[in-house]
Tab-separated table of C-alpha atoms in Angstrom:
chain	number	residue	atom	x	y	z
A	637	MET	CA	293.522	339.059	105.075
A	638	GLN	CA	297.234	338.579	105.781
A	639	GLN	CA	297.736	342.341	105.438
A	640	TYR	CA	294.945	343.224	107.870
A	641	HIS	CA	295.911	343.409	111.550
A	642	GLY	CA	292.891	345.141	113.074
A	643	GLU	CA	294.296	348.626	113.582
A	644	GLU	CA	291.257	350.115	111.838
A	645	PRO	CA	287.745	348.935	110.928
A	646	LEU	CA	287.787	346.336	108.161
A	647	ALA	CA	285.527	348.498	105.966
A	648	SER	CA	288.091	351.334	106.038
A	649	PHE	CA	290.950	348.930	105.346
A	650	LEU	CA	289.144	347.381	102.365
A	651	LYS	CA	288.344	350.801	100.926
A	652	LYS	CA	292.048	351.723	100.982
A	653	PHE	CA	293.051	348.292	99.659
A	654	PHE	CA	290.730	348.553	96.659
A	655	SER	CA	291.846	352.132	95.923
A	656	LEU	CA	295.380	350.757	95.445
A	657	GLN	CA	294.246	347.668	93.520
A	658	LYS	CA	292.488	349.152	90.503
A	659	LYS	CA	292.235	345.765	88.766
A	660	TYR	CA	289.227	344.728	90.875
A	661	GLY	CA	285.821	345.551	89.437
A	662	SER	CA	282.669	346.094	91.500
A	663	LYS	CA	281.755	342.381	91.440
A	664	ASP	CA	285.300	341.452	92.533
A	665	ARG	CA	285.205	343.950	95.409
A	666	LYS	CA	281.845	342.638	96.578
A	667	THR	CA	283.080	339.019	96.487
A	668	ILE	CA	286.347	339.792	98.289
A	669	SER	CA	284.600	341.846	100.976
A	670	HIS	CA	282.049	339.081	101.533
A	671	LEU	CA	284.805	336.470	101.914
A	672	CYS	CA	286.548	338.628	104.521
A	673	TYR	CA	283.394	339.107	106.584
A	674	CYS	CA	282.595	335.388	106.350
A	675	PHE	CA	286.094	334.677	107.662
A	676	PHE	CA	285.508	336.784	110.776
A	677	ARG	CA	282.202	335.019	111.438
A	678	LEU	CA	284.261	331.887	112.141
A	679	GLY	CA	285.625	333.592	115.242
A	680	LYS	CA	288.183	331.222	116.784
A	681	GLY	CA	286.739	328.209	114.985
A	682	GLY	CA	288.941	326.230	112.637
A	683	ASP	CA	292.107	328.038	113.675
A	684	LYS	CA	294.215	324.974	112.822
A	685	LEU	CA	293.225	325.238	109.157
A	686	SER	CA	295.122	327.237	106.546
A	687	MET	CA	293.869	330.702	105.588
A	688	GLU	CA	292.457	329.398	102.291
A	689	GLU	CA	290.713	326.467	104.004
A	690	ARG	CA	289.164	328.794	106.592
A	691	LEU	CA	287.943	331.214	103.920
A	692	ILE	CA	286.272	328.440	101.916
A	693	LEU	CA	284.758	326.864	105.045
A	694	ALA	CA	283.473	330.238	106.233
A	695	LEU	CA	281.897	330.953	102.845
A	696	PHE	CA	280.194	327.546	102.882
A	697	LEU	CA	278.796	328.000	106.397
A	698	CYS	CA	277.560	331.550	105.740
A	699	SER	CA	276.047	330.903	102.288
A	700	THR	CA	272.412	330.041	101.674
A	701	GLN	CA	272.640	330.232	97.880
A	702	GLN	CA	275.084	328.673	95.447
A	703	ASN	CA	277.928	330.931	94.354
A	704	GLU	CA	280.751	330.996	91.820
A	705	VAL	CA	283.619	330.736	94.326
A	706	LEU	CA	282.338	327.506	95.862
A	707	LEU	CA	281.442	326.194	92.413
A	708	GLU	CA	285.070	326.630	91.364
A	709	LEU	CA	286.840	325.506	94.550
A	710	LYS	CA	284.385	323.171	96.316
A	711	PRO	CA	281.632	322.141	93.858
A	712	GLU	CA	280.452	319.346	96.168
A	713	TRP	CA	279.818	321.930	98.912
A	714	ASN	CA	278.217	324.366	96.502
A	715	GLN	CA	275.388	321.864	95.909
A	716	GLN	CA	274.597	321.739	99.639
A	717	VAL	CA	274.615	325.370	100.803
A	718	GLU	CA	270.882	325.302	101.587
A	719	LEU	CA	271.327	322.661	104.299
A	720	SER	CA	271.281	323.545	108.001
A	721	LEU	CA	274.438	324.766	109.745
A	722	LYS	CA	274.679	321.496	111.680
A	723	GLN	CA	274.463	319.465	108.466
A	724	LYS	CA	277.075	321.631	106.743
A	725	LEU	CA	279.485	321.262	109.663
A	726	ALA	CA	279.112	317.491	109.378
A	727	ILE	CA	279.764	317.604	105.632
A	728	ALA	CA	282.885	319.684	106.273
A	729	GLU	CA	283.955	317.097	108.881
A	730	ASN	CA	284.195	319.871	111.441
A	731	ALA	CA	281.196	319.284	113.701
A	732	GLY	CA	283.083	320.465	116.810
A	733	LEU	CA	283.925	323.857	115.325
A	734	ILE	CA	280.799	325.468	116.760
A	735	ASN	CA	282.210	324.991	120.275
A	736	ASP	CA	285.291	327.055	119.401
A	737	VAL	CA	283.690	330.003	117.595
A	738	PHE	CA	283.178	331.985	120.821
A	739	PRO	CA	285.835	330.829	123.336
A	740	TRP	CA	284.767	332.968	126.304
A	741	GLN	CA	281.663	330.960	127.157
A	742	ASP	CA	282.285	331.115	130.911
A	743	GLU	CA	281.953	334.909	130.733
A	744	LEU	CA	278.408	334.833	129.338
A	745	SER	CA	275.458	335.849	131.493
A	746	ASN	CA	273.116	333.162	132.788
A	747	GLY	CA	270.416	332.352	130.277
A	748	ILE	CA	272.561	332.817	127.170
A	749	ASP	CA	273.022	329.557	125.265
A	750	PRO	CA	276.641	329.628	123.986
A	751	ILE	CA	275.907	327.253	121.088
A	752	LYS	CA	272.929	329.289	119.886
A	753	LEU	CA	275.041	332.439	120.238
A	754	SER	CA	277.800	330.930	118.084
A	755	GLU	CA	275.304	329.636	115.513
A	756	SER	CA	273.820	333.128	115.189
A	757	PHE	CA	277.143	334.478	113.909
A	758	PHE	CA	276.667	332.581	110.643
A	759	VAL	CA	273.311	334.184	109.861
A	760	GLN	CA	273.577	337.681	108.418
A	761	PRO	CA	271.256	339.913	110.454
A	762	ASP	CA	268.650	342.193	108.960
A	763	LEU	CA	269.336	345.830	108.204
A	764	PHE	CA	267.315	347.906	110.665
A	765	LEU	CA	266.169	351.466	110.084
A	766	ARG	CA	264.955	353.803	112.814
A	767	LEU	CA	262.450	356.170	111.259
A	768	ARG	CA	262.843	359.696	112.566
A	769	PRO	CA	259.811	361.545	114.002
A	770	GLY	CA	257.485	362.826	111.291
A	771	LYS	CA	259.289	360.840	108.580
A	772	GLU	CA	257.745	357.421	109.204
A	773	GLU	CA	255.216	357.379	106.369
A	774	ILE	CA	257.552	359.191	103.963
A	775	VAL	CA	260.239	356.525	104.373
A	776	LYS	CA	257.778	353.649	104.016
A	777	GLU	CA	256.300	355.179	100.850
A	778	LYS	CA	259.770	355.648	99.342
A	779	LEU	CA	260.734	352.048	100.102
A	780	GLN	CA	257.493	350.754	98.594
A	781	SER	CA	257.901	352.928	95.481
A	782	ALA	CA	261.417	351.519	95.002
A	783	GLY	CA	260.083	347.966	95.286
A	784	ILE	CA	262.034	347.279	98.479
A	785	ASN	CA	260.493	344.695	100.792
A	786	PHE	CA	260.527	345.482	104.508
A	787	ASN	CA	259.009	344.256	107.756
A	788	VAL	CA	257.518	346.674	110.278
A	789	ILE	CA	259.034	345.945	113.706
A	790	SER	CA	257.541	348.909	115.576
A	791	ASP	CA	256.101	352.357	114.878
A	792	SER	CA	259.628	353.673	114.304
A	793	CYS	CA	261.541	350.578	113.156
A	794	VAL	CA	261.604	348.556	109.928
A	795	ALA	CA	263.812	345.622	108.923
A	796	LEU	CA	265.196	345.007	105.430
A	797	SER	CA	267.510	342.504	103.779
A	798	ASN	CA	271.094	343.362	104.695
A	799	SER	CA	272.135	343.662	101.065
A	800	THR	CA	269.551	346.385	100.367
A	801	ARG	CA	270.958	349.602	98.899
A	802	ILE	CA	268.912	352.405	100.396
A	803	ASP	CA	271.224	355.425	100.225
A	804	SER	CA	269.768	356.376	96.828
A	805	VAL	CA	266.169	355.826	97.997
A	806	ILE	CA	265.952	357.753	101.263
A	807	GLU	CA	267.902	360.570	102.924
A	808	LEU	CA	269.956	358.689	105.485
A	809	ASN	CA	270.223	360.326	108.911
A	810	LYS	CA	267.737	363.029	107.881
A	811	GLU	CA	264.749	360.714	107.327
A	812	ALA	CA	265.954	357.458	108.869
A	813	VAL	CA	268.992	356.166	110.732
A	814	ILE	CA	270.652	352.779	110.235
A	815	GLN	CA	270.598	351.391	113.775
A	816	ASP	CA	270.365	347.840	115.150
A	817	TYR	CA	267.034	347.084	116.798
A	818	SER	CA	268.717	346.243	120.112
A	819	SER	CA	270.355	349.671	120.059
A	820	GLN	CA	267.024	351.315	119.237
A	821	ARG	CA	265.390	349.665	122.247
A	822	VAL	CA	267.759	351.547	124.553
A	823	GLY	CA	265.398	354.461	123.945
A	824	GLU	CA	262.745	352.691	126.002
A	825	LEU	CA	264.934	353.067	129.100
A	826	PHE	CA	264.742	356.861	128.912
A	827	HIS	CA	261.017	356.734	129.621
A	828	LEU	CA	261.366	354.753	132.852
A	829	VAL	CA	260.578	356.430	136.180
A	830	ARG	CA	262.671	356.548	139.324
A	831	PRO	CA	261.539	354.184	142.098
A	832	GLY	CA	259.062	356.003	144.305
A	833	GLN	CA	259.056	359.122	142.126
A	834	PRO	CA	256.569	359.881	139.349
A	835	VAL	CA	259.180	361.505	137.100
A	836	PRO	CA	261.089	359.978	134.188
A	837	ILE	CA	264.742	359.057	134.574
A	838	LEU	CA	265.476	361.570	131.824
A	839	ARG	CA	263.849	364.963	131.554
A	840	GLU	CA	263.724	367.465	128.714
A	841	SER	CA	266.384	369.894	130.016
A	842	ASP	CA	268.824	367.352	131.512
A	843	GLN	CA	272.511	367.230	130.724
A	844	VAL	CA	273.444	364.022	128.886
A	845	TRP	CA	276.897	362.625	128.106
A	846	ASP	CA	277.241	359.903	125.467
A	847	CYS	CA	280.739	358.913	126.572
A	848	CYS	CA	281.484	356.251	123.906
A	849	ALA	CA	279.421	357.821	121.159
A	850	ALA	CA	280.998	356.114	118.107
A	851	SER	CA	279.022	357.359	115.101
A	852	GLY	CA	276.285	358.817	117.312
A	853	GLY	CA	273.279	356.603	116.582
A	854	LYS	CA	271.988	356.587	120.168
A	855	SER	CA	272.566	360.328	120.532
A	856	ILE	CA	270.523	361.048	117.405
A	857	MET	CA	267.776	358.846	118.859
A	858	LEU	CA	267.967	360.646	122.195
A	859	TYR	CA	267.765	364.011	120.451
A	860	ASP	CA	264.636	362.830	118.608
A	861	LEU	CA	263.048	361.915	121.961
A	862	TYR	CA	264.257	365.017	123.845
A	863	PRO	CA	265.165	367.857	121.420
A	864	ASN	CA	266.084	370.266	124.246
A	865	ILE	CA	268.643	368.161	126.139
A	866	ASP	CA	272.114	369.542	126.829
A	867	LEU	CA	274.116	366.944	124.879
A	868	THR	CA	277.826	366.117	125.098
A	869	VAL	CA	279.401	363.369	122.977
A	870	SER	CA	282.874	361.853	123.210
A	871	ASP	CA	284.979	359.028	121.869
A	872	ILE	CA	288.627	357.992	122.093
A	873	ARG	CA	289.164	358.317	118.324
A	874	GLU	CA	289.104	361.659	116.549
A	875	SER	CA	288.151	359.972	113.257
A	876	ILE	CA	284.983	358.651	114.904
A	877	ILE	CA	284.019	362.122	116.148
A	878	ILE	CA	284.576	363.515	112.633
A	879	ASN	CA	282.163	360.894	111.289
A	880	LEU	CA	279.695	361.706	114.083
A	881	LYS	CA	279.768	365.412	113.213
A	882	LYS	CA	278.995	364.556	109.580
A	883	ARG	CA	275.995	362.442	110.642
A	884	PHE	CA	274.789	365.130	113.067
A	885	LYS	CA	274.909	367.713	110.263
A	886	GLU	CA	272.840	365.423	108.030
A	887	ALA	CA	270.412	364.923	110.935
A	888	ASP	CA	270.132	368.712	111.474
A	889	ILE	CA	271.587	368.493	114.989
A	890	THR	CA	273.699	371.546	115.786
A	891	LYS	CA	273.335	372.050	119.553
A	892	TYR	CA	275.886	369.757	121.220
A	893	LYS	CA	279.443	369.614	122.554
A	894	SER	CA	282.037	367.070	121.400
A	895	ILE	CA	285.203	365.794	123.079
A	896	VAL	CA	287.989	363.437	121.991
A	897	GLY	CA	289.114	361.555	125.074
A	898	ASP	CA	289.742	358.232	126.791
A	899	VAL	CA	287.230	357.838	129.611
């Protein structure tokens, strides 16, 4: 953590770190990665604590099952990981931490509860899949055959446990796309109509620019809804566009333009 300064995504940094540190086995890498992500879930909370204290506290707050690290370093906490977040904060004698996790509370929109927002950071979200058109039943059958539990959110969306390994079960990007449900719901906006006009906001032959495309999840979704759009994608980082092109190839999307640029 002391070597990481945020210049690149943590996942990329960890991959390089582990490639240089051959002594770590798969279980070690999983544990270290989990500790790092738990640390970031603290946000600005507990910033007066040492790095080790913050890592242990973060692991305690994010854990719902006993684990070997807590058993070794904080056995009294390890016995209480199934308690509520509020109870665990009290046990850690850090009840006020939740107020510091997200410090920009005045910038939140009306209707967003800052405490509930901060509490949500400590719960690992589900892994959401968007099932591509014509692949819905195929994906569900493959998941069932592999014994993977999932919840159906909509006709094109299923939710799984975040730790689920699916890359060996389904063809990612070709059959289904990993995409947060909130991001998937953006697709609903494309079907809206203009005020006073009985035509959709987006039509089949329109030009579309995804100007901060990242890895292209929304663009793949848009292509699935409107296969004949004139699509342009861009991002400030060339490495992101390279990743996008790889995903587009897997998704069989060839008709698009890409730009590296700062909008």
